[in-house]
Each structure stands twice: as structure tokens, then as C-alpha cells.
Coordinates of C-alpha atoms in Angstrom, one line a residue:
M1 CA 9.3 -4.5 -9.2
R2 CA 10.7 -5.0 -5.8
T3 CA 8.4 -5.5 -2.9
L4 CA 8.3 -4.9 0.8
L5 CA 6.3 -7.3 2.9
G6 CA 5.0 -6.5 6.3
M7 CA 2.0 -6.5 8.6
L8 CA -0.7 -3.9 9.1
A9 CA -3.8 -4.2 11.3
G10 CA -3.3 -8.0 11.5
G11 CA -3.1 -8.5 7.7
W12 CA -0.3 -9.0 5.3
I13 CA 0.6 -5.9 3.2
L14 CA 2.6 -5.6 0.1
L15 CA 4.0 -2.2 -0.9
G16 CA 5.0 -1.7 -4.5
M17 CA 8.4 -0.1 -4.8
A18 CA 9.5 2.2 -7.6
G19 CA 12.9 3.7 -7.3
G20 CA 13.0 2.6 -3.7
Q21 CA 9.8 4.4 -2.8
P22 CA 6.3 3.0 -2.1
T23 CA 4.1 4.0 -5.0
N24 CA 0.8 4.2 -3.0
T25 CA 0.9 3.6 0.8
V26 CA -2.9 3.8 1.1
A27 CA -3.1 0.7 -1.1
A28 CA -0.9 -1.3 1.2
P29 CA -3.5 -3.7 2.8
F30 CA -4.8 -4.7 -0.7
A31 CA -1.8 -4.5 -3.1
S32 CA -0.8 -8.2 -2.8
L33 CA -4.3 -9.4 -3.7
H34 CA -4.1 -10.9 -7.2
G35 CA -7.0 -13.1 -8.3
V36 CA -9.5 -14.3 -10.9
N37 CA -13.2 -13.8 -11.4
L38 CA -15.4 -16.9 -11.2
G39 CA -17.3 -15.6 -14.1
N40 CA -20.3 -17.3 -15.8
F41 CA -21.3 -19.4 -12.8
L42 CA -23.4 -17.7 -10.1
E43 CA -24.2 -14.6 -12.1
A44 CA -26.2 -16.6 -14.6
S45 CA -30.0 -17.1 -13.9
S46 CA -29.1 -20.7 -13.0
E47 CA -25.6 -22.1 -12.4
G48 CA -24.4 -23.9 -15.4
A49 CA -26.6 -22.0 -17.9
W50 CA -23.6 -20.0 -19.2
S51 CA -20.9 -22.6 -18.6
G52 CA -22.0 -25.5 -20.7
G53 CA -23.6 -27.2 -17.7
R54 CA -20.4 -27.0 -15.6
H55 CA -20.8 -26.0 -11.9
L56 CA -18.2 -24.8 -9.6
E57 CA -16.4 -27.7 -7.9
E58 CA -14.4 -28.0 -4.7
S59 CA -11.2 -28.6 -6.7
D60 CA -11.5 -25.2 -8.5
F61 CA -10.7 -23.4 -5.3
S62 CA -7.6 -25.4 -4.5
I63 CA -6.5 -25.2 -8.2
I64 CA -6.7 -21.4 -8.0
K65 CA -4.9 -21.2 -4.7
Q66 CA -2.1 -23.6 -5.7
A67 CA -1.4 -21.5 -8.8
G68 CA -0.5 -18.6 -6.6
F69 CA -3.7 -16.5 -6.6
S70 CA -4.9 -14.9 -3.4
L71 CA -8.3 -13.6 -4.4
I72 CA -11.5 -14.7 -6.1
R73 CA -14.2 -12.3 -7.2
V74 CA -17.6 -14.1 -7.2
P75 CA -20.1 -12.5 -9.5
I76 CA -23.6 -13.2 -8.1
S77 CA -27.0 -12.6 -9.7
W78 CA -28.8 -12.0 -6.4
A79 CA -31.8 -10.4 -8.2
A80 CA -32.6 -13.6 -10.1
H81 CA -33.1 -15.4 -6.8
V82 CA -35.5 -13.3 -4.7
S83 CA -39.2 -13.3 -4.0
A84 CA -41.6 -10.6 -5.1
A85 CA -42.3 -7.3 -3.2
P86 CA -42.5 -6.4 -0.4
D87 CA -40.1 -8.9 1.2
F88 CA -37.6 -9.6 -1.7
T89 CA -36.5 -12.7 0.2
I90 CA -33.4 -14.4 -1.1
D91 CA -34.0 -18.0 -2.0
P92 CA -32.5 -20.1 0.9
A93 CA -31.2 -22.7 -1.5
F94 CA -29.3 -20.1 -3.5
L95 CA -28.0 -18.5 -0.4
A96 CA -26.7 -21.9 0.8
R97 CA -24.8 -22.2 -2.5
V98 CA -23.1 -18.9 -1.9
D99 CA -22.3 -20.1 1.6
W100 CA -20.6 -23.1 0.1
V101 CA -18.5 -20.8 -2.1
V102 CA -17.6 -18.7 0.9
A103 CA -16.6 -21.8 2.8
Q104 CA -14.4 -23.0 0.0
A105 CA -12.7 -19.6 -0.1
E106 CA -12.0 -19.8 3.6
K107 CA -10.8 -23.4 3.5
N108 CA -8.2 -22.4 0.8
G109 CA -7.1 -19.1 2.3
L110 CA -8.6 -17.0 -0.5
V111 CA -10.1 -13.5 -0.1
A112 CA -13.5 -13.6 -1.7
I113 CA -15.4 -10.6 -3.1
L114 CA -19.2 -11.2 -3.2
D115 CA -20.1 -9.1 -6.2
Y116 CA -23.7 -8.1 -6.9
H117 CA -23.9 -8.8 -10.7
N118 CA -26.5 -8.6 -13.4
D119 CA -29.6 -6.6 -12.5
D120 CA -31.1 -5.3 -15.8
A121 CA -34.2 -4.0 -14.1
L122 CA -32.1 -1.8 -11.8
V123 CA -30.1 -0.2 -14.6
K124 CA -33.2 0.4 -16.7
D125 CA -35.3 1.9 -13.9
P126 CA -33.3 2.6 -10.8
D127 CA -36.1 4.6 -9.1
A128 CA -38.5 1.6 -9.3
N129 CA -36.0 -1.0 -8.3
G130 CA -33.8 0.7 -5.7
E131 CA -35.9 -0.5 -2.8
R132 CA -35.4 -4.1 -3.9
F133 CA -31.6 -3.6 -4.3
V134 CA -31.3 -2.2 -0.7
A135 CA -33.5 -5.0 0.7
I136 CA -31.2 -7.6 -0.9
W137 CA -28.1 -6.0 0.5
K138 CA -29.7 -5.8 4.0
Q139 CA -30.2 -9.6 3.9
V140 CA -26.7 -10.3 2.6
A141 CA -25.1 -8.1 5.1
E142 CA -27.0 -9.6 8.0
H143 CA -26.3 -13.1 6.8
Y144 CA -22.5 -12.5 6.6
K145 CA -22.1 -10.1 9.5
D146 CA -20.0 -12.7 11.4
A147 CA -18.0 -13.9 8.4
P148 CA -14.2 -13.3 8.5
S149 CA -12.7 -10.1 7.3
S150 CA -11.5 -11.9 4.2
I151 CA -15.0 -11.8 2.8
F152 CA -15.6 -8.5 1.0
F153 CA -18.9 -7.1 -0.4
E154 CA -19.0 -5.4 -3.9
L155 CA -22.2 -3.3 -4.0
F156 CA -22.8 -3.4 -7.8
N157 CA -20.9 -4.4 -10.9
E158 CA -20.6 -1.8 -13.6
P159 CA -23.4 0.7 -12.9
N160 CA -24.6 1.9 -16.3
G161 CA -27.7 2.9 -18.3
N162 CA -30.2 5.0 -16.4
L163 CA -28.2 4.3 -13.2
D164 CA -26.3 7.5 -13.8
A165 CA -23.9 9.2 -11.5
G166 CA -26.5 11.1 -9.5
R167 CA -28.8 8.1 -9.0
W168 CA -25.8 5.7 -8.3
N169 CA -24.3 8.0 -5.7
D170 CA -27.6 8.3 -3.9
L171 CA -28.3 4.5 -4.0
L172 CA -24.7 3.8 -3.0
A173 CA -25.1 6.0 0.1
K174 CA -28.4 4.3 1.1
T175 CA -27.1 0.8 0.6
L176 CA -23.8 1.4 2.3
A177 CA -25.7 2.7 5.4
V178 CA -27.7 -0.5 5.5
V179 CA -24.5 -2.6 5.2
R180 CA -22.7 -0.7 7.8
A181 CA -25.5 -1.3 10.3
T182 CA -24.3 -4.9 10.6
N183 CA -20.8 -4.7 9.1
P184 CA -19.2 -1.5 10.3
T185 CA -15.6 -2.4 9.3
R186 CA -16.0 -4.9 6.4
T187 CA -14.2 -4.0 3.2
V188 CA -16.8 -2.9 0.7
V189 CA -15.9 -2.5 -3.0
V190 CA -17.5 0.4 -4.9
G191 CA -16.9 1.8 -8.4
P192 CA -18.0 4.6 -10.7
V193 CA -20.7 4.5 -13.4
A194 CA -20.2 3.9 -17.1
W195 CA -19.2 0.3 -16.5
N196 CA -16.7 1.2 -13.8
G197 CA -14.9 3.4 -16.2
I198 CA -11.7 5.1 -15.0
W199 CA -12.8 8.4 -16.7
M200 CA -15.9 8.5 -14.4
L201 CA -14.0 8.4 -11.1
P202 CA -14.4 12.1 -10.6
K203 CA -18.2 11.6 -10.5
L204 CA -18.0 9.0 -7.7
V205 CA -19.1 10.4 -4.3
L206 CA -18.1 8.4 -1.2
P207 CA -18.6 9.1 2.5
E208 CA -15.4 10.7 3.8
N209 CA -15.7 9.0 7.2
D210 CA -15.9 5.5 5.8
R211 CA -12.3 4.3 5.3
H212 CA -13.2 0.6 4.7
L213 CA -13.8 1.1 1.0
L214 CA -11.9 -0.3 -1.9
V215 CA -12.5 1.5 -5.2
T216 CA -12.8 -0.6 -8.3
V217 CA -12.3 0.2 -12.0
H218 CA -12.5 -2.1 -15.0
F219 CA -10.2 -2.1 -18.1
Y220 CA -10.7 -3.6 -21.5
D221 CA -8.9 -1.1 -23.7
P222 CA -8.5 -1.1 -26.6
F223 CA -11.9 -2.7 -26.9
H224 CA -11.4 -3.8 -30.6
F225 CA -8.4 -5.8 -29.4
T226 CA -9.8 -7.3 -26.2
H227 CA -13.2 -8.1 -27.7
Q228 CA -12.3 -9.2 -31.2
G229 CA -14.6 -12.0 -32.3
A230 CA -16.8 -11.7 -29.2
E231 CA -20.2 -12.9 -30.2
W232 CA -22.1 -10.4 -28.1
A233 CA -20.2 -7.3 -29.4
E234 CA -21.7 -6.0 -32.7
G235 CA -19.2 -5.9 -35.5
S236 CA -16.5 -7.7 -33.6
G237 CA -15.9 -10.1 -36.5
Q238 CA -14.3 -7.2 -38.3
W239 CA -11.9 -6.7 -35.5
L240 CA -10.3 -10.1 -35.8
G241 CA -6.6 -9.8 -36.4
T242 CA -6.2 -6.6 -34.3
T243 CA -2.9 -6.6 -32.6
W244 CA -1.5 -4.7 -29.6
G245 CA 1.9 -3.8 -28.3
T246 CA 3.2 -0.6 -29.9
D247 CA 4.7 2.2 -27.8
E248 CA 1.5 4.2 -28.3
D249 CA -0.6 1.2 -27.2
K250 CA 1.5 1.0 -24.0
K251 CA 1.3 4.7 -23.3
A252 CA -2.5 4.5 -23.5
V253 CA -2.5 1.9 -20.8
R254 CA -0.1 3.8 -18.6
D255 CA -2.1 7.1 -19.0
S256 CA -5.3 5.4 -18.0
F257 CA -3.8 3.8 -14.9
D258 CA -2.0 7.1 -14.0
T259 CA -5.3 8.8 -14.0
A260 CA -6.9 6.2 -11.7
A261 CA -3.8 6.2 -9.4
K262 CA -3.9 10.0 -9.2
W263 CA -7.6 10.0 -8.2
G264 CA -6.9 7.3 -5.6
T265 CA -4.0 9.3 -4.1
E266 CA -5.9 12.5 -4.0
H267 CA -8.9 10.9 -2.3
G268 CA -6.9 8.6 0.0
R269 CA -8.6 5.5 -1.5
P270 CA -7.0 2.2 -2.3
M271 CA -7.7 1.0 -5.9
Y272 CA -8.7 -2.3 -7.3
L273 CA -8.7 -3.4 -11.0
G274 CA -11.7 -5.7 -10.7
E275 CA -11.8 -6.9 -14.3
F276 CA -9.4 -7.0 -17.3
G277 CA -9.0 -9.6 -20.0
A278 CA -8.9 -10.4 -23.7
Y279 CA -11.3 -12.8 -25.4
S280 CA -10.2 -16.2 -26.7
K281 CA -10.7 -15.3 -30.4
S282 CA -7.4 -13.4 -30.2
P283 CA -4.2 -15.4 -30.5
I284 CA -3.0 -16.3 -27.0
E285 CA 0.5 -14.8 -27.5
G286 CA -1.1 -11.3 -28.0
R287 CA -3.5 -11.8 -25.2
A288 CA -0.7 -12.7 -22.8
R289 CA 1.4 -9.7 -23.9
W290 CA -1.5 -7.3 -23.2
T291 CA -2.4 -9.1 -19.9
A292 CA 1.1 -9.0 -18.6
F293 CA 1.5 -5.3 -19.3
V294 CA -1.9 -4.4 -17.8
A295 CA -1.2 -6.4 -14.6
R296 CA 2.3 -5.0 -14.1
T297 CA 1.1 -1.5 -14.7
A298 CA -1.6 -2.0 -12.1
E299 CA 0.9 -3.4 -9.7
S300 CA 3.2 -0.5 -10.2
H301 CA 0.5 1.7 -8.6
G302 CA -0.2 -0.7 -5.8
F303 CA -3.6 -1.8 -7.2
A304 CA -5.2 -5.1 -6.3
W305 CA -6.5 -7.0 -9.4
S306 CA -8.6 -9.9 -10.6
Y307 CA -8.5 -11.2 -14.1
W308 CA -11.7 -11.8 -16.1
E309 CA -12.0 -14.7 -15.9
Y310 CA -11.2 -18.2 -14.6
C311 CA -12.4 -20.9 -17.2
E312 CA -14.8 -19.5 -19.8
G313 CA -14.4 -17.3 -22.9
F314 CA -11.6 -15.3 -21.4
G315 CA -10.4 -18.1 -19.2
V316 CA -6.9 -18.5 -17.9
Y317 CA -7.7 -22.2 -17.1
D318 CA -8.9 -24.9 -19.5
P319 CA -11.6 -27.0 -17.8
V320 CA -11.6 -29.6 -20.5
A321 CA -7.8 -30.3 -20.5
K322 CA -7.8 -29.5 -16.8
E323 CA -4.7 -27.4 -17.0
W324 CA -3.7 -23.7 -17.0
R325 CA -3.2 -21.9 -20.2
T326 CA 0.4 -21.3 -19.5
P327 CA 1.0 -18.1 -21.4
L328 CA -1.8 -16.4 -19.6
L329 CA -1.0 -17.8 -16.2
D330 CA 2.6 -16.7 -16.6
A331 CA 1.5 -13.3 -17.7
L332 CA -0.6 -12.9 -14.6
L333 CA 1.8 -14.6 -12.1
P334 CA 5.3 -14.5 -13.6
K335 CA 7.7 -17.0 -12.1

């Protein structure tokens, strides 16, 4: 895929070219953003609980940057670090830890998406927990109102359960209004219900006058391939040995991304593939083949993307050997 590099509104842009024509001009400010999720760190109830005791280190950010990535998505369990009603005050020590992550991103020239992750109470009972959700975002927005434009907010990861389309659209509108009171032009990432499913994009309602939104979808299809052997997925042991790569397999990916791109074009919204990845129980050659095809298909539509994830079960980096898993890194960032 050829590229055209330029400047727009003071920021670098990268237009995907197909047959000499830009594939999606509305995506221009974001299309060059290719990154990784810092999964299993700050979205755990305590950092290290899901990563074998490992915490994020200063070197992680330079390692990511030097590999050629331009973006980190930072899943954060804000709800696990707030006081009780009515204040819902974010723990200052935890907020300071997020500040450190933001500082490391800035130091290394990385765009950072602060992603609200893991709030089981909200998806189980949105009506009872919506006020807390809005209160948390009010604090986060006020705290980072003077942060550089390279810091994005993601309102909520994978709305699901009882947080259906109607409730999510209402909560999204209320929360976005609170964020915009202090951050009128900051990029805010939003996505549809059903785990940010592409097929639910038509149910997503966004304010027409807010053009500082980046719409996210997640992609793990076919699930029996990407999650074979995953301990949390019931029956996944039976999926071991599932392969991917037939013409039919590739068509299914293209069809899904065509659907997302069509929606984005019709609504004038840039698109972002916020998560995609295949679990480590699958042979790395097959994982790399799937990863490369998904990433190139996303890029052909001008989508930004971030791989799930950096150095845990889906990881592109081996924290023990302290080296990149070359087949996966090359699949993401071909030389």
C-alpha cells in the first residue's frame, strides 16, 4: 500500500492509497497511528495482579517507540480506585500512577489512549452505576484538561450486558457533555455495544456537531481460531489446532472491515481498530498470518489500530527474554 504523508491541523497525517486514490479522507489525522495495548496492567484491581507481579517500567515505552509503534492504548480500571458515593473520588496515588504513564508516553512521542476498562457493576446495572461513571469521567477530564492533544480519552471499553444500545447512547451523551465542558476539542474514542462489535455500529448514536470523535471497533474473528486454548473461554480446549488462511477466511475479514468502513464513510467518522489479536496457544506462524492480514485490511481503509496486546497472553513482546516475538512484530510492522 502506497502512502501520502502530509500535515493537517498541526499533526501528521497518513492517507492510505488504493489505485492512486485515498481510501478514506476523514480518517487522515489518525490513519498512521499503529500501536499496542498495555493490557493486564492498570485494568487489574491492582497493578501486577494479572501480569505475574510485573509492573510497567520506563523502558517499556522506549521499547515500544523504538520498534516503530506510534500509539499505546492504556486500559485503566478507574472503578476499582474510587471512594464510595456521593463523591466517587479517584485515589490520588492511582491517579499519580496514570500521570506517570502519560508522562512516559509524552517523553517517547507516543499517542496515549486512556481507556476506561473493567466495570462489571456498570454493565450489570447501568441505571444504578451511571452517576458514578459520569463522576469519574468528570474528574479525569478536569485533571487532564491541559494535557497535550496526543492524550486521547476512551469512554468505555466494550459496552455489553445490560448496558444495551439505548442505555449506552444515553450514558455516552451525558458523559461526553461532561468531558467537553473541560476538553472541548480533545479526541474521544467511542464504540458500539456488544463488545464494540462491528455489526452494532448502526445502533451507535453520536452528536453530529462533535467532530472530535474516533469510533472504535474490536475484531477477534473467527473466535475459535483467535481464542483456542484460552483458559477463560469455555470449551476452548476443543478448538486447539484450528487454522486460518483460506480464501473464505480472508473474505470474512474483508467483509467485516468493508462494513465498518462503509459506516464510517457514511457518517463522516474516522475508524479505529482498538483491539485484535490471537492467543498464544495457537502456533505463532498462524497467529502472524492472521495478524498481518487483519492489520493490512484495516490500513487499506485508513483505520488506526492497536494490537492486543504488549507482553501477556497475546503478547507481541516477550518480557522474560526481553525481545520481540519477531513473527508477530513483522506482521504488525513489516519492514
